[in-house]
Coordinates of C-alpha atoms and ligand atoms in Angstrom, one line a residue:
M1 CA -28.2 -103.6 -235.6
S2 CA -31.5 -105.4 -235.5
A3 CA -31.9 -108.9 -236.7
H4 CA -33.6 -107.9 -239.9
Q5 CA -30.8 -105.6 -240.9
M6 CA -28.2 -108.3 -240.4
L7 CA -26.3 -109.1 -243.6
K8 CA -25.9 -112.7 -244.4
V9 CA -22.3 -113.8 -245.1
F10 CA -21.3 -117.3 -246.2
V11 CA -17.7 -118.5 -245.6
T12 CA -16.6 -121.5 -247.6
R13 CA -14.0 -122.9 -245.2
R14 CA -12.3 -122.5 -241.9
I15 CA -10.0 -119.5 -242.3
P16 CA -7.3 -118.3 -240.0
Q17 CA -8.6 -116.8 -236.8
E18 CA -7.3 -113.4 -237.6
G19 CA -10.1 -112.9 -240.2
M20 CA -12.7 -114.8 -238.3
K21 CA -12.3 -112.4 -235.3
I22 CA -12.9 -109.4 -237.5
L23 CA -16.0 -110.8 -239.0
Q24 CA -17.3 -111.9 -235.6
K25 CA -16.8 -108.5 -234.1
A26 CA -18.7 -106.8 -236.9
S27 CA -22.1 -106.7 -235.6
M28 CA -23.7 -106.4 -239.0
C29 CA -22.9 -110.0 -240.1
D30 CA -25.1 -113.0 -239.8
L31 CA -22.2 -115.5 -240.4
S32 CA -22.5 -119.0 -241.6
L33 CA -19.3 -121.1 -242.1
W34 CA -18.5 -124.4 -243.7
D35 CA -16.7 -125.5 -240.6
S36 CA -14.1 -127.7 -242.1
D37 CA -10.5 -127.7 -243.5
E38 CA -11.8 -129.6 -246.5
P39 CA -13.5 -127.9 -249.4
V40 CA -17.3 -127.3 -249.2
P41 CA -19.2 -129.8 -251.4
R42 CA -20.8 -128.1 -254.4
A43 CA -24.4 -128.8 -253.1
E44 CA -23.5 -127.2 -249.7
L45 CA -22.0 -124.2 -251.4
L46 CA -25.1 -123.7 -253.5
K47 CA -27.3 -124.0 -250.3
G48 CA -25.0 -121.9 -248.1
V49 CA -24.8 -119.0 -250.5
A50 CA -28.6 -118.6 -251.0
G51 CA -29.6 -115.2 -250.1
A52 CA -26.1 -114.1 -249.0
H53 CA -25.1 -110.5 -249.2
G54 CA -21.4 -111.4 -248.9
L55 CA -19.3 -114.5 -249.8
I56 CA -15.7 -115.4 -248.6
C57 CA -14.4 -118.0 -250.8
L58 CA -11.0 -119.8 -251.6
L59 CA -9.2 -120.5 -254.8
S60 CA -10.6 -124.1 -254.8
D61 CA -14.3 -122.7 -255.0
K62 CA -15.4 -122.3 -258.5
I63 CA -17.7 -119.2 -258.4
D64 CA -19.6 -119.5 -261.5
T65 CA -23.1 -118.4 -263.0
E66 CA -24.7 -121.4 -261.0
V67 CA -23.3 -120.1 -257.7
L68 CA -24.2 -116.6 -258.4
D69 CA -27.8 -117.5 -259.4
A70 CA -28.0 -119.6 -256.2
A71 CA -26.9 -116.6 -254.2
G72 CA -29.5 -114.4 -255.9
P73 CA -29.7 -110.5 -256.1
N74 CA -28.6 -109.8 -252.5
L75 CA -25.0 -110.6 -253.3
K76 CA -22.9 -107.4 -253.1
V77 CA -19.4 -108.7 -252.5
I78 CA -17.2 -111.6 -253.0
S79 CA -13.9 -111.7 -251.1
T80 CA -11.4 -114.4 -252.1
L81 CA -8.6 -115.5 -249.7
S82 CA -6.1 -115.4 -252.7
V83 CA -4.4 -113.1 -255.2
G84 CA -5.4 -115.3 -258.1
F85 CA -8.9 -114.9 -259.3
D86 CA -9.1 -117.4 -262.1
H87 CA -11.7 -119.4 -260.1
L88 CA -14.1 -116.4 -260.4
A89 CA -16.4 -115.8 -263.4
I90 CA -15.4 -112.2 -263.6
D91 CA -17.5 -111.1 -266.6
E92 CA -20.6 -112.5 -265.0
I93 CA -19.7 -111.0 -261.6
K94 CA -19.0 -107.6 -263.2
K95 CA -22.3 -107.8 -265.2
R96 CA -24.2 -108.2 -261.9
G97 CA -22.4 -105.3 -260.3
I98 CA -20.9 -107.5 -257.5
R99 CA -17.5 -106.1 -256.1
V100 CA -14.6 -108.4 -255.6
G101 CA -11.8 -108.2 -252.9
Y102 CA -8.6 -110.2 -253.1
T103 CA -5.2 -110.3 -251.4
P104 CA -2.3 -108.9 -253.5
D105 CA 1.0 -107.9 -252.0
V106 CA 0.6 -109.4 -248.7
L107 CA 1.7 -112.8 -249.9
T108 CA 4.3 -111.7 -252.4
D109 CA 7.3 -112.2 -250.2
A110 CA 6.2 -115.7 -249.0
T111 CA 5.5 -116.9 -252.5
A112 CA 8.7 -115.5 -254.0
E113 CA 10.7 -117.2 -251.1
L114 CA 9.0 -120.5 -251.8
T115 CA 9.7 -120.2 -255.5
V116 CA 13.4 -119.7 -254.8
A117 CA 13.3 -122.7 -252.4
L118 CA 11.6 -124.8 -255.0
L119 CA 14.0 -123.8 -257.7
L120 CA 17.1 -124.6 -255.6
A121 CA 15.5 -127.9 -254.5
T122 CA 14.8 -129.0 -258.0
A123 CA 18.1 -127.7 -259.6
R124 CA 20.2 -129.2 -256.9
R125 CA 18.2 -132.4 -256.5
L126 CA 17.4 -132.0 -252.8
P127 CA 14.4 -134.4 -252.5
E128 CA 16.5 -137.1 -254.4
G129 CA 19.4 -136.6 -252.0
V130 CA 17.4 -136.8 -248.9
E131 CA 15.8 -140.0 -250.2
E132 CA 19.2 -141.5 -250.9
V133 CA 20.4 -140.7 -247.4
K134 CA 17.3 -142.5 -245.9
N135 CA 17.3 -145.5 -248.2
G136 CA 21.0 -146.4 -248.1
G137 CA 21.9 -145.2 -251.5
W138 CA 24.6 -143.0 -250.1
S139 CA 27.6 -145.3 -250.4
T140 CA 30.5 -142.7 -250.5
W141 CA 31.2 -139.3 -251.9
K142 CA 31.2 -139.6 -255.6
P143 CA 32.4 -137.0 -258.1
L144 CA 29.4 -137.4 -260.4
W145 CA 26.7 -138.3 -258.0
L146 CA 23.7 -136.2 -257.7
C147 CA 25.1 -133.3 -259.7
G148 CA 22.6 -130.5 -260.6
Y149 CA 22.6 -127.0 -262.0
G150 CA 23.6 -123.7 -260.2
L151 CA 22.4 -120.2 -260.6
S152 CA 25.8 -118.6 -260.7
G153 CA 26.5 -117.3 -264.3
S154 CA 23.1 -118.4 -265.4
T155 CA 20.3 -116.9 -267.4
V156 CA 16.9 -116.8 -265.7
G157 CA 13.7 -116.2 -267.6
V158 CA 10.7 -115.0 -265.7
I159 CA 7.3 -115.3 -267.4
G160 CA 5.0 -112.5 -265.9
L161 CA 7.2 -110.0 -264.1
G162 CA 4.2 -108.9 -261.9
R163 CA 4.3 -108.5 -258.1
I164 CA 5.6 -112.0 -257.3
G165 CA 7.7 -112.3 -260.5
L166 CA 9.7 -109.2 -259.6
A167 CA 10.1 -110.4 -256.0
I168 CA 11.5 -113.7 -257.3
A169 CA 13.9 -111.8 -259.6
R170 CA 15.1 -109.7 -256.8
R171 CA 15.9 -112.7 -254.7
L172 CA 17.6 -114.6 -257.5
K173 CA 19.9 -111.8 -258.7
P174 CA 22.3 -112.1 -255.6
F175 CA 22.9 -115.7 -256.5
G176 CA 25.1 -114.5 -259.3
V177 CA 22.5 -114.6 -262.1
K178 CA 24.2 -113.2 -265.2
K179 CA 21.2 -112.3 -267.3
L180 CA 17.5 -111.8 -266.2
L181 CA 15.0 -112.0 -269.1
Y182 CA 11.4 -111.6 -268.7
T183 CA 8.3 -111.6 -270.9
G184 CA 4.7 -110.4 -270.4
R185 CA 2.1 -108.2 -272.1
K186 CA 4.3 -105.0 -271.9
P187 CA 7.8 -104.0 -270.7
K188 CA 7.9 -102.9 -267.1
P189 CA 9.8 -99.9 -265.9
E190 CA 10.3 -101.6 -262.5
A191 CA 12.4 -104.4 -264.3
E192 CA 15.4 -101.8 -264.3
E193 CA 15.9 -102.6 -260.7
V194 CA 16.9 -106.2 -261.5
D195 CA 18.4 -105.4 -265.0
G196 CA 15.6 -107.2 -266.5
E197 CA 15.5 -107.5 -270.3
Y198 CA 12.1 -107.6 -271.9
V199 CA 12.2 -110.2 -274.7
P200 CA 9.7 -112.3 -276.8
L201 CA 8.6 -115.6 -275.1
D202 CA 10.5 -117.5 -277.8
T203 CA 13.7 -115.9 -276.9
L204 CA 13.2 -116.3 -273.1
V205 CA 12.5 -120.0 -273.5
R206 CA 15.4 -120.7 -275.8
E207 CA 18.0 -118.8 -273.9
S208 CA 17.1 -119.4 -270.2
D209 CA 18.8 -121.9 -268.0
F210 CA 15.9 -121.5 -265.5
V211 CA 12.4 -120.7 -266.7
V212 CA 10.2 -119.5 -264.0
V213 CA 6.4 -119.1 -264.5
S214 CA 4.8 -116.5 -262.3
C215 CA 2.0 -115.0 -264.5
S216 CA -1.7 -115.1 -263.8
L217 CA -3.9 -117.8 -265.4
T218 CA -5.9 -116.2 -268.3
P219 CA -7.2 -117.6 -271.6
D220 CA -3.9 -116.4 -273.0
T221 CA -1.7 -118.2 -270.6
Q222 CA -3.8 -121.5 -270.3
G223 CA -1.7 -124.3 -271.7
L224 CA 1.2 -121.9 -272.6
C225 CA 3.9 -124.3 -271.6
D226 CA 3.2 -127.2 -274.0
K227 CA 5.2 -129.5 -276.3
T228 CA 6.4 -126.6 -278.6
F229 CA 7.4 -124.6 -275.5
F230 CA 9.4 -127.4 -273.9
G231 CA 10.9 -128.3 -277.3
K232 CA 12.6 -125.0 -277.5
M233 CA 14.1 -125.2 -274.0
K234 CA 17.7 -126.2 -273.5
K235 CA 18.3 -129.9 -272.4
T236 CA 20.1 -128.6 -269.4
S237 CA 17.4 -126.1 -268.2
V238 CA 15.1 -126.3 -265.3
F239 CA 11.4 -125.4 -265.4
I240 CA 9.6 -123.9 -262.3
N241 CA 5.9 -123.1 -261.9
T242 CA 4.3 -121.4 -259.0
S243 CA 1.5 -119.7 -260.8
R244 CA -1.4 -122.1 -261.7
G245 CA -1.3 -125.7 -262.8
A246 CA -3.4 -125.0 -266.0
V247 CA -0.6 -122.8 -267.5
V248 CA 1.1 -126.1 -268.2
N249 CA 0.3 -129.0 -270.4
Q250 CA 1.2 -131.7 -268.0
E251 CA 1.3 -134.6 -270.6
D252 CA 3.8 -132.5 -272.6
L253 CA 5.9 -131.8 -269.4
F254 CA 6.0 -135.4 -268.6
E255 CA 7.2 -136.2 -272.1
A256 CA 9.8 -133.5 -271.9
L257 CA 11.1 -134.7 -268.5
S258 CA 11.1 -138.3 -269.3
S259 CA 12.8 -137.9 -272.7
G260 CA 15.5 -135.6 -271.4
Q261 CA 14.2 -132.7 -273.4
I262 CA 14.6 -130.6 -270.3
A263 CA 16.6 -131.3 -267.1
A264 CA 14.1 -130.9 -264.4
A265 CA 10.8 -129.3 -263.2
G266 CA 9.6 -127.9 -259.9
L267 CA 5.8 -127.4 -259.5
D268 CA 4.0 -125.8 -256.6
V269 CA 0.7 -125.9 -258.6
T270 CA -0.8 -128.7 -260.7
S271 CA -4.0 -129.5 -262.4
P272 CA -5.9 -130.9 -260.8
E273 CA -5.2 -130.2 -257.2
P274 CA -4.5 -132.4 -255.4
L275 CA -2.5 -134.3 -258.1
P276 CA -3.6 -137.9 -257.9
T277 CA -1.0 -140.0 -256.2
N278 CA -0.7 -142.2 -259.2
H279 CA 0.0 -139.3 -261.7
P280 CA 2.9 -140.1 -264.0
L281 CA 4.7 -136.8 -263.0
L282 CA 5.1 -138.3 -259.5
T283 CA 7.1 -141.3 -260.8
L284 CA 9.9 -139.0 -262.2
K285 CA 12.9 -138.3 -260.1
N286 CA 13.5 -135.0 -261.9
C287 CA 10.2 -133.5 -261.0
V288 CA 9.6 -132.0 -257.6
V289 CA 5.9 -131.4 -256.7
L290 CA 4.7 -129.4 -253.8
P291 CA 1.1 -129.2 -252.6
H292 CA 0.4 -125.4 -253.4
I293 CA 2.1 -123.9 -250.5
G294 CA 3.6 -120.7 -251.9
S295 CA 1.9 -118.4 -249.5
A296 CA 2.0 -120.9 -246.5
T297 CA 3.6 -119.0 -243.7
Y298 CA 1.6 -118.5 -240.5
S299 CA 2.0 -114.7 -240.6
T300 CA 1.1 -114.5 -244.4
R301 CA -2.0 -116.6 -244.0
G302 CA -3.0 -114.6 -241.1
V303 CA -2.7 -111.2 -242.8
M304 CA -4.4 -112.7 -246.0
S305 CA -7.3 -113.7 -243.7
E306 CA -7.5 -110.3 -242.1
L307 CA -7.5 -108.6 -245.5
T308 CA -10.2 -110.9 -246.8
A309 CA -12.5 -110.0 -243.9
N310 CA -11.8 -106.3 -244.2
N311 CA -12.4 -106.4 -248.0
L312 CA -15.8 -108.2 -247.3
L313 CA -16.9 -105.6 -244.6
A314 CA -16.0 -102.7 -246.9
G315 CA -18.0 -104.3 -249.7
L316 CA -20.9 -104.9 -247.5
T317 CA -21.0 -101.2 -246.3
G318 CA -20.3 -99.8 -249.7
S319 CA -17.0 -98.2 -248.6
E320 CA -13.5 -98.3 -250.1
M321 CA -11.9 -101.8 -249.9
P322 CA -8.3 -102.2 -248.8
S323 CA -7.8 -104.3 -251.9
E324 CA -10.5 -104.3 -254.6
L325 CA -10.0 -106.1 -257.9
K326 CA -10.4 -103.5 -260.7
M327 CA -12.6 -105.3 -263.2
Ligands
NDP1 P1 0.4 -109.8 -260.8 O1 -0.9 -109.4 -261.5 O2 1.2 -108.7 -260.2 O3 1.3 -110.5 -262.0 C1 0.8 -111.3 -263.0 C2 1.7 -111.2 -264.1 O4 1.2 -112.1 -265.1 C3 1.8 -109.8 -264.7 O5 3.1 -109.3 -264.8 C4 1.3 -110.0 -266.1 O6 1.9 -109.2 -267.0 C5 1.5 -111.5 -266.4 N1 0.8 -111.9 -267.4 C6 -0.4 -111.8 -267.8 N2 -0.8 -112.4 -268.9 C7 0.4 -112.8 -269.4 C8 0.8 -113.4 -270.7 N3 -0.1 -113.7 -271.6 N4 2.1 -113.8 -270.8 C9 3.0 -113.5 -269.8 N5 2.7 -112.8 -268.7 C10 1.4 -112.5 -268.5 O7 0.0 -111.0 -259.9 P2 0.9 -111.6 -258.8 O8 2.3 -111.5 -259.2 O9 0.5 -111.0 -257.4 O10 0.4 -113.1 -258.8 C11 0.7 -113.9 -260.0 C12 0.0 -115.2 -259.9 O11 0.7 -116.0 -259.0 C13 -1.5 -115.2 -259.3 O12 -2.4 -114.9 -260.3 C14 -1.6 -116.6 -258.8 O13 -2.2 -117.4 -259.9 C15 -0.2 -117.1 -258.5 N6 0.0 -117.3 -257.1 C16 0.4 -118.5 -256.6 C17 0.7 -118.8 -255.3 C18 1.1 -120.1 -254.8 O14 0.8 -120.4 -253.7 N7 1.8 -120.8 -255.6 C19 0.6 -117.7 -254.4 C20 0.2 -116.5 -254.9 C21 0.0 -116.2 -256.2 P3 1.5 -107.8 -267.5 O15 1.8 -107.0 -266.3 O16 2.3 -107.4 -268.6 O17 0.1 -107.8 -267.9
DGY2 C1 -3.2 -117.2 -254.4 O1 -3.2 -116.4 -253.6 O2 -3.6 -117.1 -255.5 C2 -2.4 -118.5 -254.0 O3 -2.4 -119.4 -255.0 C3 -2.6 -119.0 -252.8 O4 -2.1 -118.1 -251.8

């Protein structure tokens, strides 16, 4: 392809080499990369995207009207290295006829696995236990020390039984979960596989011993888990969120955890990210916070990177994308 036919592509971060190799091999791309593991500064993003035909971005890059204007009319495709797309101004993108690629399915297992790990770590107080071993707090075996809550015989409520929600339910059932409740916009035929019972949110929150949030972040789910929500939960119940931080009102969660309104919380996602190290939630023993590592296995990130590159190339050539977001 001659230089003038090359299509300009801006990549907002170092991505796993699997995807980079695909992009480098594609002779049609004039690639420019924010060559860092840290987020691209806004000014550099606006500069880098100017005139681009394709953009590869991450969930930490806010792709709004300002970025789209900075890109200009060449922009044909945005490919995000994530399944979540709440960082993209979808209405504006659609209006401009830009196609979007994303990474569903390939990260479902890794994220579900991490959710189960976080649930068990939170409910059985693993970080506290590890800390006690290190700091000399472990004096002897004590009948009531570091007791938590088990899954056997419990009721689990999943908010958003999508790809990841269902994969979480499948993994939790063999722990002896007695009842699996779920809520969302509509009942799901696939819930049958896990004996899932579709219930109103209010019922789920009141009856569940474990509330697991795995919905997408939308205007309807923003701030869904607030004072009223936590107020309905049992005092012995555990709250887990691996969706997006903004689904939770964190001041209300702090209040619920510190007052004993709920037993514990495990969060893989927060608002903002990173959570400032002096954030009140980090002072609580009954709150386990992870740095958004749901999909973080080497193989998953490699496949996500490949898919992101292939989505981009398909968007540039006007062909069918392996995973295109239906807008
Ligand atoms: P899906 O689209 O398959 O699932 C999203 C679910 O959210 C759907 O079941 C949908 O229900 C539900 N939902 C939407 N609106 C509401 C609502 N108002 N109330 C309750 N449920 C609602 O996506 P995935 O399962 O693949 O991913 C889900 C989310 O997980 C992503 O959007 C992302 O934010 C997050 N994620 C986090 C990761 C991490 O590292 N922690 C890794 C990967 C994803 P319905 O079908 O009825 O519309
Ligand atoms: C996503 O894909 O939306 C996650 O949050 C990161 O894998």
